[in-house]
CSV table of C-alpha atoms and ligand atoms in Angstrom, one decimal:
chain,number,residue,atom,x,y,z
A,1,MET,CA,106.2,87.0,108.7
A,2,GLU,CA,106.8,83.4,107.3
A,3,ASN,CA,110.3,82.1,107.3
A,4,LEU,CA,111.0,79.8,104.3
A,5,SER,CA,113.1,76.7,104.7
A,6,ARG,CA,116.3,76.5,102.5
A,7,ARG,CA,114.5,74.0,100.4
A,8,GLY,CA,111.5,76.4,99.9
A,9,VAL,CA,113.8,79.3,99.2
A,10,LEU,CA,115.5,77.2,96.4
A,11,SER,CA,112.4,76.1,94.7
A,12,LEU,CA,110.9,79.6,94.7
A,13,GLY,CA,114.2,81.0,93.4
A,14,VAL,CA,114.0,78.5,90.5
A,15,ALA,CA,110.3,79.4,89.8
A,16,LEU,CA,111.1,83.1,89.7
A,17,GLY,CA,114.0,82.4,87.3
A,18,LEU,CA,116.4,83.7,90.0
A,19,VAL,CA,119.6,81.8,90.8
A,20,GLY,CA,119.4,79.8,94.1
A,21,VAL,CA,120.2,81.0,97.5
A,22,ALA,CA,123.7,81.8,98.5
A,23,ASP,CA,125.5,79.9,101.3
A,24,GLY,CA,126.3,81.6,104.4
A,25,ALA,CA,122.9,83.1,104.8
A,26,LYS,CA,123.2,86.4,106.9
A,27,ALA,CA,126.8,87.6,106.7
A,28,TRP,CA,127.6,89.9,103.8
A,29,ALA,CA,129.6,87.7,101.6
A,30,TRP,CA,129.4,89.4,98.2
A,31,PRO,CA,133.0,90.5,96.9
A,32,SER,CA,133.4,94.2,96.2
A,33,ALA,CA,135.9,93.1,93.7
A,34,ASP,CA,132.8,92.2,91.6
A,35,SER,CA,131.5,95.8,91.8
A,36,VAL,CA,131.8,98.7,89.3
A,37,ALA,CA,134.2,100.2,92.0
A,38,GLY,CA,136.5,97.1,91.7
A,39,ALA,CA,137.1,97.2,95.5
A,40,GLY,CA,135.5,98.4,98.8
A,41,THR,CA,135.4,98.4,102.5
A,42,GLY,CA,133.4,95.0,102.5
A,43,ALA,CA,131.0,96.8,105.1
A,44,ASP,CA,127.6,95.1,105.1
A,45,PRO,CA,125.1,97.3,103.0
A,46,GLU,CA,122.5,96.3,105.4
A,47,TYR,CA,123.9,99.1,107.7
A,48,VAL,CA,124.6,101.5,104.9
A,49,TRP,CA,122.2,104.3,104.1
A,50,ASP,CA,122.8,107.7,102.3
A,51,SER,CA,125.2,109.6,104.6
A,52,ALA,CA,125.4,112.4,102.0
A,53,THR,CA,121.6,113.0,101.8
A,54,ASP,CA,120.0,111.8,105.0
A,55,PRO,CA,121.2,114.3,107.5
A,56,LEU,CA,120.5,117.2,105.1
A,57,MET,CA,116.9,115.9,104.4
A,58,ALA,CA,116.3,115.3,108.2
A,59,ALA,CA,117.3,119.0,108.8
A,60,LEU,CA,115.1,120.3,106.0
A,61,LEU,CA,112.1,118.3,107.3
A,62,GLU,CA,112.8,119.5,110.8
A,63,ASN,CA,112.9,123.3,109.8
A,64,GLY,CA,109.8,123.0,107.7
A,65,SER,CA,111.4,123.7,104.3
A,66,VAL,CA,110.0,120.7,102.5
A,67,PRO,CA,106.7,122.2,101.2
A,68,SER,CA,108.5,125.1,99.6
A,69,ILE,CA,111.2,122.6,98.2
A,70,ASN,CA,108.3,120.6,96.7
A,71,THR,CA,107.0,123.8,95.0
A,72,ALA,CA,110.3,124.7,93.5
A,73,MET,CA,111.0,121.2,92.6
A,74,ALA,CA,107.9,121.2,90.2
A,75,GLY,CA,109.9,123.3,87.6
A,76,TRP,CA,113.1,121.1,87.9
A,77,VAL,CA,112.5,118.5,85.1
A,78,ASN,CA,115.1,118.0,82.4
A,79,ASN,CA,118.8,116.9,83.3
A,80,ALA,CA,120.2,120.2,81.9
A,81,ASP,CA,117.8,122.4,83.9
A,82,PRO,CA,119.5,124.7,86.4
A,83,LEU,CA,118.7,123.8,90.0
A,84,PRO,CA,115.8,125.8,91.2
A,85,GLY,CA,116.4,129.2,92.8
A,86,GLY,CA,113.7,128.4,95.6
A,87,PHE,CA,116.0,125.5,96.9
A,88,PRO,CA,117.7,126.3,100.3
A,89,ALA,CA,121.6,126.9,99.8
A,90,GLU,CA,122.6,123.6,101.5
A,91,LEU,CA,120.3,121.6,99.1
A,92,THR,CA,121.6,123.3,96.1
A,93,ALA,CA,125.2,122.6,97.2
A,94,HIS,CA,124.5,118.9,97.7
A,95,LEU,CA,122.7,118.4,94.4
A,96,ARG,CA,125.5,120.2,92.6
A,97,GLN,CA,127.7,117.2,93.8
A,98,VAL,CA,125.3,114.4,92.8
A,99,ASN,CA,123.0,115.7,90.0
A,100,ARG,CA,125.3,114.3,87.3
A,101,LEU,CA,126.3,111.0,85.8
A,102,PRO,CA,129.1,109.1,87.4
A,103,SER,CA,132.5,109.4,85.7
A,104,TRP,CA,132.3,105.7,84.7
A,105,ALA,CA,129.0,106.1,82.8
A,106,ASP,CA,129.3,105.0,79.2
A,107,ARG,CA,127.0,107.2,77.0
A,108,THR,CA,127.2,104.6,74.1
A,109,LYS,CA,125.8,101.8,76.4
A,110,LEU,CA,123.3,104.0,77.8
A,111,THR,CA,122.0,104.9,74.4
A,112,ARG,CA,121.9,101.3,73.5
A,113,ALA,CA,119.9,100.5,76.7
A,114,ALA,CA,117.4,103.2,75.8
A,115,ASP,CA,117.0,101.7,72.3
A,116,PHE,CA,116.7,98.2,73.9
A,117,ASN,CA,114.1,99.5,76.3
A,118,ARG,CA,112.1,100.9,73.3
A,119,ARG,CA,112.4,97.6,71.3
A,120,ARG,CA,111.4,95.5,74.0
A,121,ASP,CA,108.9,97.7,75.7
A,122,THR,CA,106.1,95.1,75.4
A,123,TYR,CA,107.8,92.5,77.6
A,124,LEU,CA,109.3,95.2,79.9
A,125,PHE,CA,105.7,96.6,80.6
A,126,MET,CA,104.6,93.2,81.4
A,127,LEU,CA,107.4,92.2,83.6
A,128,TYR,CA,108.1,95.3,85.4
A,129,GLY,CA,104.3,96.0,85.9
A,130,LEU,CA,103.0,92.6,86.8
A,131,GLY,CA,106.2,90.7,87.8
A,132,SER,CA,108.5,93.2,89.7
A,133,GLY,CA,105.4,95.4,90.7
A,134,ILE,CA,103.7,92.6,92.5
A,135,MET,CA,107.0,91.1,93.6
A,136,SER,CA,107.6,94.2,95.7
A,137,THR,CA,104.7,93.3,97.8
A,138,VAL,CA,106.4,90.1,98.9
A,139,ILE,CA,109.5,91.9,99.8
A,140,PRO,CA,108.6,92.5,103.4
A,141,ARG,CA,110.6,95.6,104.1
A,142,GLU,CA,109.6,97.3,100.9
A,143,ALA,CA,105.9,96.3,101.4
A,144,ARG,CA,105.8,97.7,105.0
A,145,SER,CA,107.5,100.9,104.2
A,146,VAL,CA,105.4,101.6,101.2
A,147,TYR,CA,102.3,100.8,103.1
A,148,TRP,CA,103.1,102.9,106.1
A,149,SER,CA,104.6,105.9,104.3
A,150,ALA,CA,102.3,108.8,103.2
A,151,GLY,CA,102.2,107.4,99.6
A,152,GLY,CA,100.8,104.0,100.8
A,153,ALA,CA,97.3,105.8,101.4
A,154,ASP,CA,97.0,106.3,97.7
A,155,MET,CA,98.4,103.7,95.8
A,156,GLN,CA,97.0,105.1,92.5
A,157,ASP,CA,99.1,108.3,92.9
A,158,ARG,CA,102.1,106.2,94.2
A,159,ALA,CA,101.9,103.8,91.2
A,160,ALA,CA,101.8,106.8,88.9
A,161,LYS,CA,104.8,108.4,90.5
A,162,THR,CA,106.7,105.1,90.2
A,163,PHE,CA,105.7,105.0,86.5
A,164,THR,CA,107.6,108.3,86.2
A,165,PHE,CA,110.9,106.6,87.2
A,166,GLY,CA,110.4,103.7,84.7
A,167,TYR,CA,109.1,106.0,82.0
A,168,ASP,CA,112.0,108.6,82.4
A,169,LEU,CA,114.5,105.6,82.6
A,170,SER,CA,113.2,104.2,79.3
A,171,GLN,CA,113.1,107.3,77.2
A,172,LEU,CA,115.7,107.4,74.3
A,173,LYS,CA,117.3,110.5,75.7
A,174,ALA,CA,117.0,109.5,79.4
A,175,PHE,CA,120.5,110.2,80.3
A,176,GLU,CA,121.0,113.2,77.7
A,177,PRO,CA,120.7,116.8,78.9
A,178,THR,CA,117.2,117.0,77.4
A,179,GLY,CA,116.2,113.7,79.0
A,180,GLN,CA,114.8,113.6,82.7
A,181,PHE,CA,116.2,110.6,84.4
A,182,VAL,CA,119.0,112.1,86.4
A,183,VAL,CA,116.7,114.6,87.8
A,184,THR,CA,113.9,111.9,88.6
A,185,ALA,CA,116.6,109.7,90.2
A,186,ASN,CA,117.8,112.6,92.3
A,187,LYS,CA,114.2,113.5,93.4
A,188,THR,CA,113.7,109.8,94.3
A,189,ARG,CA,116.9,109.9,96.4
A,190,LEU,CA,115.5,112.9,98.2
A,191,VAL,CA,112.2,111.1,99.0
A,192,HIS,CA,114.1,108.0,100.2
A,193,ALA,CA,116.2,110.2,102.5
A,194,ALA,CA,113.0,111.7,103.9
A,195,VAL,CA,111.4,108.3,104.4
A,196,ARG,CA,114.4,107.2,106.4
A,197,HIS,CA,113.7,110.3,108.7
A,198,LEU,CA,109.9,109.9,108.9
A,199,LEU,CA,109.1,106.2,109.1
A,200,PRO,CA,111.0,105.5,112.3
A,201,ARG,CA,108.5,108.1,113.8
A,202,SER,CA,105.6,105.8,112.7
A,203,PRO,CA,104.3,103.7,115.4
A,204,HIS,CA,102.7,101.3,112.7
A,205,TRP,CA,106.2,100.9,111.0
A,206,THR,CA,108.3,100.4,114.1
A,207,SER,CA,106.0,97.8,115.5
A,208,GLY,CA,107.0,95.3,112.9
A,209,ALA,CA,110.3,96.6,111.8
A,210,ASP,CA,113.5,94.5,111.9
A,211,GLN,CA,115.8,97.6,111.2
A,212,ASP,CA,116.0,101.0,112.9
A,213,ILE,CA,116.2,103.0,109.7
A,214,PRO,CA,114.4,101.9,106.4
A,215,ILE,CA,115.8,101.7,102.9
A,216,SER,CA,119.4,100.7,103.4
A,217,ALA,CA,121.7,100.1,100.6
A,218,ALA,CA,121.1,96.5,100.8
A,219,ASP,CA,117.3,97.1,100.5
A,220,ILE,CA,117.7,99.3,97.3
A,221,LEU,CA,119.9,96.4,95.8
A,222,VAL,CA,117.0,94.0,96.7
A,223,THR,CA,114.6,96.2,94.7
A,224,PHE,CA,117.0,96.4,91.8
A,225,HIS,CA,117.1,92.5,91.7
A,226,SER,CA,113.4,92.4,91.7
A,227,LEU,CA,113.3,94.7,88.8
A,228,GLY,CA,116.5,94.4,86.5
A,229,THR,CA,117.9,91.0,87.5
A,230,TYR,CA,114.5,89.3,87.5
A,231,VAL,CA,113.4,90.8,84.1
A,232,ARG,CA,116.6,89.8,82.4
A,233,SER,CA,116.1,86.3,83.8
A,234,LYS,CA,112.7,86.0,82.5
A,235,LEU,CA,113.5,87.4,79.1
A,236,ILE,CA,116.1,84.7,78.7
A,237,GLU,CA,113.7,82.0,80.1
A,238,TRP,CA,111.1,83.2,77.5
A,239,LYS,CA,113.7,82.9,74.8
A,240,VAL,CA,113.3,86.5,73.7
A,241,PRO,CA,116.3,87.3,71.7
A,242,PHE,CA,118.6,89.1,73.8
A,243,PRO,CA,122.1,89.7,72.5
A,244,ALA,CA,125.0,90.2,74.8
A,245,ALA,CA,125.5,93.9,74.0
A,246,ASP,CA,121.9,94.5,74.9
A,247,GLN,CA,122.1,92.8,78.1
A,248,GLU,CA,125.3,94.7,78.9
A,249,ALA,CA,123.7,97.9,78.0
A,250,PHE,CA,120.5,97.0,80.1
A,251,LEU,CA,122.6,96.3,83.1
A,252,HIS,CA,124.6,99.6,82.6
A,253,SER,CA,121.5,101.6,82.7
A,254,TRP,CA,120.7,99.9,86.1
A,255,GLN,CA,124.2,100.6,87.4
A,256,VAL,CA,123.8,104.3,86.8
A,257,ALA,CA,120.5,104.3,88.2
A,258,LEU,CA,121.7,102.7,91.4
A,259,HIS,CA,124.6,105.2,91.7
A,260,LEU,CA,122.1,108.2,91.1
A,261,LEU,CA,119.9,106.5,93.9
A,262,GLY,CA,122.9,106.9,96.2
A,263,VAL,CA,124.2,103.2,96.3
A,264,PRO,CA,127.8,103.3,96.8
A,265,ASP,CA,129.7,101.9,93.8
A,266,GLU,CA,131.3,99.2,95.9
A,267,TYR,CA,127.9,97.3,96.0
A,268,ILE,CA,126.9,97.9,92.3
A,269,PRO,CA,127.5,94.7,90.5
A,270,LYS,CA,129.9,94.9,87.5
A,271,THR,CA,128.4,92.0,85.4
A,272,TRP,CA,125.2,90.0,85.4
A,273,ALA,CA,127.0,86.9,86.9
A,274,ALA,CA,127.9,89.2,89.8
A,275,ALA,CA,124.2,90.6,89.9
A,276,GLU,CA,122.9,87.1,90.1
A,277,ALA,CA,125.1,86.0,92.8
A,278,GLN,CA,124.2,89.0,94.9
A,279,SER,CA,120.5,88.5,94.1
A,280,ALA,CA,120.9,85.0,95.4
A,281,GLN,CA,122.2,86.4,98.6
A,282,VAL,CA,119.8,89.4,99.1
A,283,LEU,CA,116.7,88.8,97.3
A,284,THR,CA,115.6,85.2,97.1
A,285,PRO,CA,115.8,84.3,100.8
A,286,ILE,CA,113.8,87.2,102.0
A,287,LEU,CA,110.6,86.9,100.0
A,288,ALA,CA,107.6,86.4,102.3
A,289,PRO,CA,104.1,87.6,102.6
A,290,THR,CA,103.2,90.2,105.1
A,291,THR,CA,99.7,91.8,106.1
A,292,GLU,CA,100.7,95.0,104.4
A,293,GLY,CA,102.0,93.3,101.2
A,294,ILE,CA,98.7,91.4,100.8
A,295,LYS,CA,96.7,94.6,101.0
A,296,LEU,CA,99.0,96.3,98.6
A,297,ALA,CA,98.9,93.6,96.0
A,298,GLU,CA,95.2,93.6,96.2
A,299,GLU,CA,95.1,97.4,95.7
A,300,LEU,CA,97.6,97.3,92.8
A,301,LEU,CA,95.8,94.5,91.0
A,302,GLY,CA,92.4,96.2,91.7
A,303,LEU,CA,93.8,99.4,90.0
A,304,THR,CA,94.9,97.5,87.0
A,305,ALA,CA,91.5,95.9,86.9
A,306,GLN,CA,89.8,99.3,87.0
A,307,ILE,CA,91.2,100.0,83.5
A,308,ASP,CA,89.7,97.8,80.9
A,309,LEU,CA,92.5,95.5,80.0
A,310,GLY,CA,90.2,93.5,78.0
A,311,VAL,CA,90.6,90.5,80.3
A,312,THR,CA,89.1,89.4,83.6
A,313,ARG,CA,90.5,89.6,87.1
A,314,GLY,CA,91.1,85.9,86.8
A,315,PHE,CA,93.3,86.3,83.9
A,316,LEU,CA,95.3,89.0,85.7
A,317,ASN,CA,95.6,86.7,88.7
A,318,GLU,CA,96.8,83.9,86.7
A,319,PHE,CA,99.3,86.0,84.7
A,320,VAL,CA,100.8,87.1,88.1
A,321,ARG,CA,101.0,83.5,89.1
A,322,TYR,CA,102.5,82.5,85.9
A,323,VAL,CA,105.5,85.1,86.2
A,324,LEU,CA,105.8,84.9,90.0
A,325,SER,CA,104.9,81.3,90.9
A,326,ASP,CA,102.0,79.8,92.5
A,327,GLU,CA,103.7,79.9,95.8
A,328,VAL,CA,103.7,83.8,95.6
A,329,GLY,CA,100.1,83.7,94.2
A,330,ASP,CA,99.1,81.8,97.2
A,331,TRP,CA,100.7,84.1,99.6
A,332,LEU,CA,98.9,86.8,98.2
A,333,GLY,CA,95.6,85.0,98.1
A,334,LEU,CA,95.1,85.4,94.4
A,335,ARG,CA,91.9,83.5,93.5
A,336,ARG,CA,92.6,80.7,91.0
A,337,ASP,CA,90.9,80.6,87.7
A,338,PRO,CA,91.8,77.3,86.0
A,339,VAL,CA,90.3,78.4,82.5
A,340,ALA,CA,92.4,81.5,82.6
A,341,ALA,CA,95.5,79.6,84.0
A,342,ALA,CA,95.5,77.2,81.1
A,343,LEU,CA,95.1,80.1,78.6
A,344,VAL,CA,97.9,82.1,80.0
A,345,ARG,CA,100.3,79.2,80.0
A,346,THR,CA,99.6,78.4,76.4
A,347,ALA,CA,98.7,81.8,75.0
A,348,TRP,CA,101.8,83.7,76.3
A,349,PRO,CA,104.4,81.4,75.0
A,350,ALA,CA,102.8,81.3,71.7
A,351,TYR,CA,102.3,85.0,71.5
A,352,ILE,CA,106.3,85.4,72.0
A,353,LYS,CA,107.1,82.9,69.5
A,354,PHE,CA,104.9,84.5,67.0
A,355,ARG,CA,106.0,88.0,67.7
A,356,GLU,CA,109.6,87.0,67.6
A,357,GLY,CA,109.3,85.2,64.3
A,358,LEU,CA,110.1,82.1,66.0
A,359,SER,CA,107.0,80.4,64.8
A,360,PRO,CA,105.0,81.3,61.5
A,361,ILE,CA,101.8,80.2,63.1
A,362,MET,CA,99.6,82.9,64.6
A,363,PRO,CA,97.9,81.7,67.7
A,364,GLY,CA,94.2,82.0,67.8
A,365,THR,CA,94.7,83.9,71.1
A,366,PHE,CA,97.0,86.5,69.6
A,367,TYR,CA,94.6,89.4,69.6
A,368,LEU,CA,93.4,88.6,73.1
A,369,VAL,CA,96.9,88.7,74.5
A,370,ASP,CA,97.9,91.7,72.2
A,371,GLN,CA,94.8,93.6,73.6
A,372,PHE,CA,96.0,92.9,77.1
A,373,VAL,CA,99.6,93.9,76.4
A,374,ARG,CA,98.6,97.2,74.6
A,375,ALA,CA,96.3,98.2,77.4
A,376,LEU,CA,98.9,97.7,80.0
A,377,ALA,CA,101.4,99.6,77.7
A,378,MET,CA,99.0,102.4,77.3
A,379,LEU,CA,98.5,102.7,81.0
A,380,PHE,CA,102.2,103.0,81.3
A,381,LEU,CA,102.8,105.4,78.3
A,382,ASN,CA,99.9,107.5,79.5
A,383,LYS,CA,101.9,107.7,82.8
A,384,GLY,CA,99.0,106.7,84.8
A,385,SER,CA,95.5,107.9,83.6
A,386,SER,CA,96.3,111.6,83.7
A,387,GLY,CA,98.3,111.8,80.6
A,388,ALA,CA,100.9,113.9,82.4
A,389,THR,CA,103.8,112.9,84.6
A,390,THR,CA,102.8,112.7,88.2
A,391,PRO,CA,105.4,114.9,89.8
A,392,ILE,CA,107.4,113.3,92.4
A,393,THR,CA,107.2,115.0,95.8
A,394,ILE,CA,109.0,114.7,99.2
A,395,PRO,CA,106.7,113.4,101.9
A,396,THR,CA,106.4,115.4,105.1
A,397,GLY,CA,104.6,112.7,107.1
A,398,ASN,CA,103.6,109.1,107.3
A,399,ARG,CA,100.4,107.2,106.6
A,400,PRO,CA,98.1,108.1,109.6
A,401,GLY,CA,96.8,104.6,110.3
B,501,HEM,C1,109.4,106.5,96.8
B,501,HEM,C2,111.8,104.2,93.2
B,501,HEM,C3,113.9,101.3,96.5
B,501,HEM,C4,110.5,102.6,99.6
B,501,HEM,C5,110.0,106.1,95.6
B,501,HEM,C6,109.8,106.9,94.4
B,501,HEM,C7,110.4,106.2,93.4
B,501,HEM,C8,111.0,105.1,93.9
B,501,HEM,C9,110.3,106.6,91.8
B,501,HEM,C10,109.1,108.2,94.4
B,501,HEM,C11,107.7,108.0,93.9
B,501,HEM,C12,106.7,108.0,95.2
B,501,HEM,O1,106.8,108.9,96.0
B,501,HEM,O2,106.0,107.0,95.2
B,501,HEM,C13,112.7,103.3,93.9
B,501,HEM,C14,113.7,102.5,93.1
B,501,HEM,C15,114.2,101.6,94.0
B,501,HEM,C16,113.5,101.9,95.2
B,501,HEM,C17,113.9,102.5,91.7
B,501,HEM,C18,115.4,100.7,93.9
B,501,HEM,C19,116.0,100.4,92.7
B,501,HEM,C20,113.2,101.3,97.5
B,501,HEM,C21,113.2,100.6,98.8
B,501,HEM,C22,112.2,100.9,99.6
B,501,HEM,C23,111.6,102.0,99.1
B,501,HEM,C24,114.2,99.4,98.9
B,501,HEM,C25,111.9,100.3,101.0
B,501,HEM,C26,112.4,99.3,101.5
B,501,HEM,C27,109.9,103.9,99.2
B,501,HEM,C28,109.0,104.6,99.9
B,501,HEM,C29,108.8,105.7,99.1
B,501,HEM,C30,109.5,105.5,97.9
B,501,HEM,C31,108.5,104.3,101.3
B,501,HEM,C32,108.0,107.0,99.5
B,501,HEM,C33,106.5,106.8,99.2
B,501,HEM,C34,105.7,108.0,99.7
B,501,HEM,O3,105.6,109.0,99.0
B,501,HEM,O4,105.3,108.1,100.9
B,501,HEM,N1,110.8,105.1,95.3
B,501,HEM,N2,112.7,102.9,95.1
B,501,HEM,N3,112.0,102.2,97.8
B,501,HEM,N4,110.3,104.4,98.0
B,501,HEM,FE1,111.4,103.7,96.6
């Protein structure tokens, strides 16, 4: 794993639209006063996992109940659905505590966030899909755990499941009783708890691990910044109109999502300024290539290329370079395509300007870019290629090798 110099980290942070790198590198220095809880223990989230879920899931894996839980889980979809009768009593008791919105959730903001997600879906597809999605492959711990977990062996299926999370989060009624996000987040929380038990048993994962147990609260915050914090900064950089109320609502939906994923409230940033400060501390300094990440990026971009996006793989590579920097593109070995590079760098800003009514001139490349965006959106809206949500299931093992 490559270690970046402080200067390298700073320039990469700027290229990604992320605020620089915090001082004091390793020690946890983010103030809990800036969290939604407003106070906390100050404990380093690097060593915080999910004490409410992890021991329970470990026991369920050990006693062989997970396959029947997965069967029962298929019918548990909407937020208002009763917990499945087929769940073991201890799982039901646990979910009764956590399968609900936090007391501080603000329904007005959540509704606005859903509306924002709908209004801005074009940019969100592009940024989550090609920005955050590929960024996840240069987050070493995420890349290694995704690669060596069972799901790593079938990236198409895994990508479809991840779509489910984003899709359910972006529905208008995501957090309402008829929506599905609270359930999807809780299923994901169970999956993460299972991974914490399973991965330390994989010799492949342990051989390169710099932690004993994967997916700490700090790791989840890192992923949040690669998604929400990154997307917000790019929208601002691209001059997409983004009123303060939309920004606040967007943050709020992520705050609730993090809570539902089991991150303690004392680590969930209260404001975007607090989120950026945290991102500077936890995300920017750790970005680096890994063998696993390079393979995952190739698979993910290959998957996208399988579907006809109306553009070449060169265009796709260059779009990734455009949103994530050449440095990341080089790490991942994305083949250069100078013609496509020039096209992306002129066509995309022109496309945004025209779409947002900031320029009356329709660029000649409008339809090319629009076709690309629509194809990617369809991929997302079709929830993968099957047309049905791919159910999230709890793994019972790791990737064999
Ligand atoms: C599974 C979302 C953070 C590693 C999942 C799934 C979702 C998801 C929706 C279930 C779909 C699937 O099975 O593929 C998220 C979100 C995160 C987050 C929204 C933070 C905001 C992390 C982090 C790591 C991680 C920080 C590791 C460092 C994994 C692994 C799986 C998984 C290994 C299981 C894949 C398998 O089935 O084998 N995550 N995740 N996730 N996640 Fe996360």
